[in-house]
Amino acid sequence: MKHLTILVPDVQTANSTIACIVGAYQIFTGANNYWEKKGNNPLFKIETAGVAEESSFINGLLTIKPQVNISSLKKTDLILIPSLNPEFKTALKGNVLLIDWFREQYKSGAEVASMCTGAFMLASSGLLEKRSCSIHWNSADNFRSLFPGVHLKTEKLITDEHGIYTNGGGYSFLNLLLYLIEKYYDRETAIYCSKIFQVEIDRQTQSAFTIFTGQKSHGDDVVIQAQKYMEDNFYEKISVEDLSKRFAVGRRNFDRRFIKATGNTPIEYLQRVKIESAKKAFETTRKTINEVMYEVGYSDVKAFREIFRKLTGISPLDYKNKYNKDIGNGIYS
């Protein structure tokens, strides 16, 4: 029988930490039960593990007593790291011990998966260096500044590299659990869990859920001015050459500074601003695809559709239908 360890941190936790712990325990237990009903032995022994006798969550509203202390766990096969406080800066106290432990377990052959902002703890171990990682889009800027050597893929719902798994934000950790169940059990068991727990299976992207706000905590005043100009005038024709001249910076230097500060090229940033405005229009107005397209500064329908799909994962029409179903009931009339 394999061993599954669900970590229970005692510091730097968030309200979502307990949801990840309980959700993972429940869904893997459900997979084990179904596996047994098919005539198999349970695949995993599932245990919660930590460094403290108990951990408190949601301002003391709930507590969890880990079933085992990590010091007594000499061997495990799969480790799940729950979400943490998104204001994470550096690992503290008990989390340092957890990091040291799962790093050694990984070296001994265990696989490790982080749920949402649990990626901060995973990255602190060094195991994500030069590897892909997903995280909640709202924590991406902080993560990028702390771990520049990690290849952040916020558009992806799940990453899977060399026995290390990460996933996007919120309750999408449930999709990661289904992914792992299919990988360790089989497709049939994953589908069963999907139906029992009513979690959509095979989701690949979190792009449609992203709200683009732009990275502005970088401290480059020229880039901040350029960002503000693009956000205020995105519907006009703006070239990078015009921007560099406007702010008296050479074109090559402007590109370099902009990418370093925001993680996007100026063109990519402008596209994201335009598409974010288009998304809001689709969500809250009766405007047609073409009307919105022209308002955000596009004149080519094909180009608009391609860029919209690239940044959100779905077409403009699908996005409008997904998020604007109440318009037909007269809410915005």
CSV table of C-alpha atoms in Angstrom, one decimal:
chain,number,residue,atom,x,y,z
A,1,MET,CA,0.0,0.0,0.0
A,2,LYS,CA,1.2,3.5,-0.9
A,3,HIS,CA,1.3,6.3,1.6
A,4,LEU,CA,-0.4,9.7,1.1
A,5,THR,CA,0.7,12.6,3.3
A,6,ILE,CA,-1.5,15.7,3.6
A,7,LEU,CA,0.5,18.4,5.3
A,8,VAL,CA,-1.0,20.5,8.1
A,9,PRO,CA,1.0,23.7,8.6
A,10,ASP,CA,0.6,25.6,11.9
A,11,VAL,CA,1.7,29.0,10.6
A,12,GLN,CA,1.1,31.3,7.5
A,13,THR,CA,-2.2,29.6,7.0
A,14,ALA,CA,-5.3,31.0,5.2
A,15,ASN,CA,-9.0,30.2,5.4
A,16,SER,CA,-8.6,28.1,2.3
A,17,THR,CA,-5.9,25.9,4.0
A,18,ILE,CA,-8.4,23.9,5.9
A,19,ALA,CA,-10.6,23.4,2.7
A,20,CYS,CA,-7.6,21.9,0.9
A,21,ILE,CA,-6.8,19.6,3.8
A,22,VAL,CA,-10.3,18.4,4.3
A,23,GLY,CA,-11.1,18.3,0.6
A,24,ALA,CA,-8.0,16.2,-0.2
A,25,TYR,CA,-8.7,13.8,2.6
A,26,GLN,CA,-12.4,13.3,1.6
A,27,ILE,CA,-11.8,12.9,-2.1
A,28,PHE,CA,-8.9,10.5,-1.8
A,29,THR,CA,-10.9,8.5,0.8
A,30,GLY,CA,-13.7,8.3,-1.7
A,31,ALA,CA,-11.3,7.1,-4.4
A,32,ASN,CA,-10.0,4.4,-2.0
A,33,ASN,CA,-13.5,3.2,-1.2
A,34,TYR,CA,-14.4,3.0,-4.9
A,35,TRP,CA,-11.2,1.2,-5.6
A,36,GLU,CA,-12.1,-1.4,-2.9
A,37,LYS,CA,-15.6,-1.9,-4.3
A,38,LYS,CA,-14.0,-2.9,-7.6
A,39,GLY,CA,-12.2,-5.7,-5.8
A,40,ASN,CA,-8.9,-4.0,-5.1
A,41,ASN,CA,-7.0,-3.4,-1.9
A,42,PRO,CA,-6.9,0.3,-0.8
A,43,LEU,CA,-4.3,2.1,-2.9
A,44,PHE,CA,-3.3,4.7,-0.2
A,45,LYS,CA,-2.9,4.9,3.5
A,46,ILE,CA,-4.0,8.5,4.0
A,47,GLU,CA,-2.6,10.6,6.9
A,48,THR,CA,-2.4,14.2,7.8
A,49,ALA,CA,1.0,15.2,9.2
A,50,GLY,CA,2.5,18.3,10.8
A,51,VAL,CA,5.0,19.5,13.3
A,52,ALA,CA,2.6,20.7,16.0
A,53,GLU,CA,0.0,18.8,18.1
A,54,GLU,CA,-2.7,20.9,16.6
A,55,SER,CA,-3.1,23.8,14.2
A,56,SER,CA,-5.7,26.5,14.5
A,57,PHE,CA,-7.5,28.0,11.5
A,58,ILE,CA,-9.9,30.9,10.8
A,59,ASN,CA,-9.1,32.9,13.9
A,60,GLY,CA,-9.5,29.9,16.2
A,61,LEU,CA,-12.8,28.8,14.7
A,62,LEU,CA,-11.5,25.4,13.7
A,63,THR,CA,-8.5,23.3,14.7
A,64,ILE,CA,-6.9,20.2,13.2
A,65,LYS,CA,-4.9,17.7,15.1
A,66,PRO,CA,-2.5,16.0,12.6
A,67,GLN,CA,-2.6,12.3,12.8
A,68,VAL,CA,1.2,12.0,12.8
A,69,ASN,CA,4.2,14.1,13.3
A,70,ILE,CA,6.5,14.3,10.3
A,71,SER,CA,9.4,13.2,12.4
A,72,SER,CA,7.9,9.7,12.7
A,73,LEU,CA,7.2,9.5,8.9
A,74,LYS,CA,10.3,8.0,7.4
A,75,LYS,CA,8.8,7.1,4.0
A,76,THR,CA,5.8,8.4,2.0
A,77,ASP,CA,4.8,8.3,-1.7
A,78,LEU,CA,2.7,11.4,-2.4
A,79,ILE,CA,2.7,14.7,-0.4
A,80,LEU,CA,0.0,17.3,-0.7
A,81,ILE,CA,0.7,20.9,0.4
A,82,PRO,CA,-2.4,23.0,1.1
A,83,SER,CA,-2.8,26.6,0.3
A,84,LEU,CA,-1.1,29.3,2.5
A,85,ASN,CA,-1.5,33.0,3.2
A,86,PRO,CA,-1.1,34.8,-0.1
A,87,GLU,CA,1.0,37.5,1.6
A,88,PHE,CA,3.8,34.9,1.9
A,89,LYS,CA,7.3,36.4,2.0
A,90,THR,CA,9.5,33.7,3.5
A,91,ALA,CA,8.9,30.4,5.3
A,92,LEU,CA,8.5,30.7,9.0
A,93,LYS,CA,8.9,28.3,12.0
A,94,GLY,CA,7.2,25.0,11.5
A,95,ASN,CA,6.9,25.5,7.8
A,96,VAL,CA,10.7,25.4,7.5
A,97,LEU,CA,10.6,22.0,9.1
A,98,LEU,CA,7.9,20.8,6.7
A,99,ILE,CA,10.0,22.1,3.8
A,100,ASP,CA,13.1,20.3,4.9
A,101,TRP,CA,11.1,17.1,5.4
A,102,PHE,CA,9.3,17.0,2.0
A,103,ARG,CA,12.5,18.0,0.2
A,104,GLU,CA,14.2,15.0,1.6
A,105,GLN,CA,11.2,12.8,0.8
A,106,TYR,CA,11.2,14.0,-2.8
A,107,LYS,CA,14.9,13.1,-3.1
A,108,SER,CA,14.0,9.6,-1.8
A,109,GLY,CA,11.3,9.1,-4.5
A,110,ALA,CA,8.1,10.8,-3.2
A,111,GLU,CA,6.0,13.0,-5.5
A,112,VAL,CA,4.9,16.4,-4.2
A,113,ALA,CA,1.8,18.5,-5.2
A,114,SER,CA,1.0,22.0,-4.1
A,115,MET,CA,-2.6,23.3,-4.0
A,116,CYS,CA,-3.0,27.0,-4.9
A,117,THR,CA,-0.7,29.2,-2.8
A,118,GLY,CA,0.9,26.1,-1.3
A,119,ALA,CA,3.2,26.8,-4.3
A,120,PHE,CA,5.0,29.3,-2.1
A,121,MET,CA,6.1,26.6,0.3
A,122,LEU,CA,7.0,24.3,-2.5
A,123,ALA,CA,9.1,27.0,-4.3
A,124,SER,CA,10.8,27.8,-1.0
A,125,SER,CA,12.3,24.3,-1.0
A,126,GLY,CA,14.1,25.0,-4.3
A,127,LEU,CA,12.3,22.1,-6.0
A,128,LEU,CA,10.6,24.4,-8.5
A,129,GLU,CA,13.7,26.1,-9.7
A,130,LYS,CA,13.7,26.3,-13.5
A,131,ARG,CA,10.4,24.3,-13.5
A,132,SER,CA,6.9,25.2,-14.4
A,133,CYS,CA,4.4,26.3,-11.7
A,134,SER,CA,0.8,27.5,-11.6
A,135,ILE,CA,-0.7,29.5,-8.8
A,136,HIS,CA,-3.7,31.7,-8.2
A,137,TRP,CA,-3.6,34.6,-10.7
A,138,ASN,CA,-4.0,37.1,-7.8
A,139,SER,CA,-0.7,35.8,-6.1
A,140,ALA,CA,1.3,35.7,-9.3
A,141,ASP,CA,3.1,39.1,-8.9
A,142,ASN,CA,4.2,38.3,-5.3
A,143,PHE,CA,5.3,34.8,-6.4
A,144,ARG,CA,7.2,36.1,-9.4
A,145,SER,CA,9.1,38.6,-7.3
A,146,LEU,CA,10.1,36.0,-4.7
A,147,PHE,CA,11.0,33.2,-7.1
A,148,PRO,CA,12.2,34.6,-10.4
A,149,GLY,CA,13.8,31.3,-11.3
A,150,VAL,CA,10.5,29.5,-11.5
A,151,HIS,CA,8.6,29.4,-14.8
A,152,LEU,CA,5.2,30.7,-13.7
A,153,LYS,CA,2.3,29.5,-15.9
A,154,THR,CA,-0.7,31.3,-14.5
A,155,GLU,CA,-2.8,30.3,-17.5
A,156,LYS,CA,-2.4,26.6,-16.7
A,157,LEU,CA,-4.7,24.9,-14.2
A,158,ILE,CA,-2.2,22.1,-13.5
A,159,THR,CA,1.5,21.6,-14.1
A,160,ASP,CA,3.2,18.2,-14.0
A,161,GLU,CA,7.0,18.0,-14.1
A,162,HIS,CA,9.3,15.3,-12.7
A,163,GLY,CA,6.9,14.2,-10.0
A,164,ILE,CA,6.0,17.7,-8.9
A,165,TYR,CA,2.5,19.1,-9.4
A,166,THR,CA,1.0,22.5,-8.9
A,167,ASN,CA,-2.4,24.0,-9.6
A,168,GLY,CA,-4.1,27.4,-10.0
A,169,GLY,CA,-6.2,29.2,-7.5
A,170,GLY,CA,-9.3,28.9,-5.3
A,171,TYR,CA,-11.2,25.6,-5.4
A,172,SER,CA,-9.5,24.4,-8.5
A,173,PHE,CA,-7.4,22.3,-6.2
A,174,LEU,CA,-10.3,19.8,-6.6
A,175,ASN,CA,-9.3,19.5,-10.3
A,176,LEU,CA,-5.7,18.7,-9.2
A,177,LEU,CA,-7.0,16.0,-6.9
A,178,LEU,CA,-9.0,14.4,-9.8
A,179,TYR,CA,-5.8,14.6,-12.0
A,180,LEU,CA,-3.8,12.8,-9.3
A,181,ILE,CA,-6.5,10.2,-8.8
A,182,GLU,CA,-6.6,9.4,-12.5
A,183,LYS,CA,-2.8,9.1,-12.5
A,184,TYR,CA,-2.5,6.9,-9.4
A,185,TYR,CA,-5.8,4.9,-9.7
A,186,ASP,CA,-7.4,5.0,-13.1
A,187,ARG,CA,-9.7,7.0,-15.4
A,188,GLU,CA,-12.8,5.2,-14.1
A,189,THR,CA,-12.1,6.1,-10.5
A,190,ALA,CA,-11.4,9.8,-11.4
A,191,ILE,CA,-14.7,9.9,-13.3
A,192,TYR,CA,-16.5,8.4,-10.4
A,193,CYS,CA,-15.1,11.0,-8.0
A,194,SER,CA,-15.9,13.7,-10.5
A,195,LYS,CA,-19.6,12.6,-10.4
A,196,ILE,CA,-19.8,11.9,-6.7
A,197,PHE,CA,-18.2,15.2,-5.6
A,198,GLN,CA,-19.6,17.1,-8.7
A,199,VAL,CA,-16.2,18.5,-9.8
A,200,GLU,CA,-15.8,19.2,-13.5
A,201,ILE,CA,-13.1,16.8,-14.9
A,202,ASP,CA,-10.4,17.6,-17.5
A,203,ARG,CA,-10.3,21.4,-16.9
A,204,GLN,CA,-7.0,22.6,-18.4
A,205,THR,CA,-6.9,26.4,-17.9
A,206,GLN,CA,-7.8,29.0,-15.3
A,207,SER,CA,-7.4,31.9,-17.8
A,208,ALA,CA,-11.1,32.7,-18.0
A,209,PHE,CA,-11.1,33.4,-14.3
A,210,THR,CA,-8.2,35.8,-14.4
A,211,ILE,CA,-8.7,39.5,-13.6
A,212,PHE,CA,-5.8,41.4,-15.1
A,213,THR,CA,-4.7,44.3,-12.9
A,214,GLY,CA,-1.1,44.7,-14.0
A,215,GLN,CA,2.1,44.5,-11.9
A,216,LYS,CA,2.8,47.9,-10.5
A,217,SER,CA,4.9,47.2,-7.4
A,218,HIS,CA,8.1,47.1,-9.3
A,219,GLY,CA,9.3,50.7,-8.5
A,220,ASP,CA,10.1,51.8,-12.1
A,221,ASP,CA,8.4,55.2,-12.4
A,222,VAL,CA,8.7,55.4,-16.2
A,223,VAL,CA,7.1,52.0,-16.6
A,224,ILE,CA,4.3,52.9,-14.2
A,225,GLN,CA,3.6,56.0,-16.3
A,226,ALA,CA,3.6,54.0,-19.4
A,227,GLN,CA,1.2,51.4,-17.9
A,228,LYS,CA,-1.2,54.2,-16.8
A,229,TYR,CA,-1.0,55.8,-20.3
A,230,MET,CA,-1.9,52.4,-21.9
A,231,GLU,CA,-4.7,51.8,-19.4
A,232,ASP,CA,-6.2,55.2,-20.0
A,233,ASN,CA,-5.8,55.2,-23.8
A,234,PHE,CA,-6.0,51.5,-24.8
A,235,TYR,CA,-8.7,52.1,-27.4
A,236,GLU,CA,-6.4,54.2,-29.5
A,237,LYS,CA,-3.6,53.1,-31.7
A,238,ILE,CA,-0.5,52.9,-29.5
A,239,SER,CA,2.9,51.8,-30.8
A,240,VAL,CA,5.9,50.9,-28.7
A,241,GLU,CA,7.9,53.4,-30.7
A,242,ASP,CA,5.4,56.1,-29.7
A,243,LEU,CA,5.6,55.1,-26.0
A,244,SER,CA,9.4,55.1,-25.9
A,245,LYS,CA,9.4,58.5,-27.4
A,246,ARG,CA,6.7,59.8,-25.1
A,247,PHE,CA,8.7,58.8,-22.1
A,248,ALA,CA,12.1,59.7,-23.6
A,249,VAL,CA,13.6,56.2,-23.4
A,250,GLY,CA,15.3,54.4,-26.2
A,251,ARG,CA,13.1,51.7,-27.8
A,252,ARG,CA,15.4,48.7,-26.8
A,253,ASN,CA,15.9,50.0,-23.3
A,254,PHE,CA,12.1,50.7,-22.9
A,255,ASP,CA,11.3,47.1,-23.9
A,256,ARG,CA,13.9,45.7,-21.5
A,257,ARG,CA,12.7,47.8,-18.6
A,258,PHE,CA,9.0,47.0,-19.3
A,259,ILE,CA,9.5,43.3,-19.5
A,260,LYS,CA,11.7,43.3,-16.3
A,261,ALA,CA,9.0,45.3,-14.4
A,262,THR,CA,5.8,43.7,-15.5
A,263,GLY,CA,6.7,40.3,-16.9
A,264,ASN,CA,5.1,41.3,-20.2
A,265,THR,CA,6.3,43.0,-23.4
A,266,PRO,CA,4.5,46.4,-23.9
A,267,ILE,CA,2.4,44.8,-26.7
A,268,GLU,CA,1.4,41.9,-24.5
A,269,TYR,CA,0.5,44.3,-21.7
A,270,LEU,CA,-1.6,46.5,-24.1
A,271,GLN,CA,-3.4,43.3,-25.3
A,272,ARG,CA,-4.2,42.3,-21.8
A,273,VAL,CA,-5.6,45.7,-20.9
A,274,LYS,CA,-7.8,45.6,-24.1
A,275,ILE,CA,-9.1,42.1,-23.4
A,276,GLU,CA,-9.8,42.9,-19.8
A,277,SER,CA,-12.0,45.8,-20.9
A,278,ALA,CA,-13.7,43.6,-23.4
A,279,LYS,CA,-14.4,40.9,-20.8
A,280,LYS,CA,-16.1,43.5,-18.5
A,281,ALA,CA,-18.2,44.7,-21.4
A,282,PHE,CA,-19.3,41.2,-22.2
A,283,GLU,CA,-20.2,40.6,-18.6
A,284,THR,CA,-22.2,43.8,-18.0
A,285,THR,CA,-23.7,45.1,-21.3
A,286,ARG,CA,-25.8,44.0,-24.2
A,287,LYS,CA,-23.1,45.0,-26.7
A,288,THR,CA,-22.3,42.7,-29.6
A,289,ILE,CA,-18.9,41.1,-30.2
A,290,ASN,CA,-18.2,43.6,-33.0
A,291,GLU,CA,-19.2,46.6,-30.9
A,292,VAL,CA,-17.0,45.6,-28.0
A,293,MET,CA,-14.1,44.7,-30.4
A,294,TYR,CA,-14.2,48.3,-31.9
A,295,GLU,CA,-14.5,49.9,-28.5
A,296,VAL,CA,-11.3,48.3,-27.2
A,297,GLY,CA,-9.4,49.2,-30.3
A,298,TYR,CA,-9.5,46.2,-32.7
A,299,SER,CA,-10.8,46.3,-36.2
A,300,ASP,CA,-10.0,42.8,-37.3
A,301,VAL,CA,-12.5,40.2,-36.1
A,302,LYS,CA,-10.1,37.3,-36.6
A,303,ALA,CA,-7.3,38.9,-34.7
A,304,PHE,CA,-9.6,39.9,-31.8
A,305,ARG,CA,-10.9,36.4,-31.5
A,306,GLU,CA,-7.4,34.9,-31.6
A,307,ILE,CA,-6.0,37.2,-28.9
A,308,PHE,CA,-9.2,36.8,-26.7
A,309,ARG,CA,-8.9,33.1,-26.9
A,310,LYS,CA,-5.2,33.1,-26.2
A,311,LEU,CA,-5.7,35.2,-23.0
A,312,THR,CA,-8.9,33.6,-21.7
A,313,GLY,CA,-8.9,30.1,-23.1
A,314,ILE,CA,-12.3,30.6,-24.7
A,315,SER,CA,-13.9,32.6,-27.6
A,316,PRO,CA,-15.5,36.0,-27.1
A,317,LEU,CA,-19.0,34.5,-27.8
A,318,ASP,CA,-18.4,31.6,-25.3
A,319,TYR,CA,-17.2,34.1,-22.7
A,320,LYS,CA,-20.3,36.3,-23.2
A,321,ASN,CA,-22.6,33.4,-23.0
A,322,LYS,CA,-20.8,32.0,-19.9
A,323,TYR,CA,-20.9,35.2,-17.8
A,324,ASN,CA,-23.8,37.2,-19.2
A,325,LYS,CA,-26.8,34.9,-19.0
A,326,ASP,CA,-28.9,37.3,-16.9
A,327,ILE,CA,-28.9,40.0,-19.5
A,328,GLY,CA,-31.8,38.2,-21.3
A,329,ASN,CA,-33.8,38.5,-18.2
A,330,GLY,CA,-33.7,42.3,-18.4
A,331,ILE,CA,-31.3,43.0,-15.6
A,332,TYR,CA,-29.3,45.5,-17.7
A,333,SER,CA,-32.2,46.8,-19.7
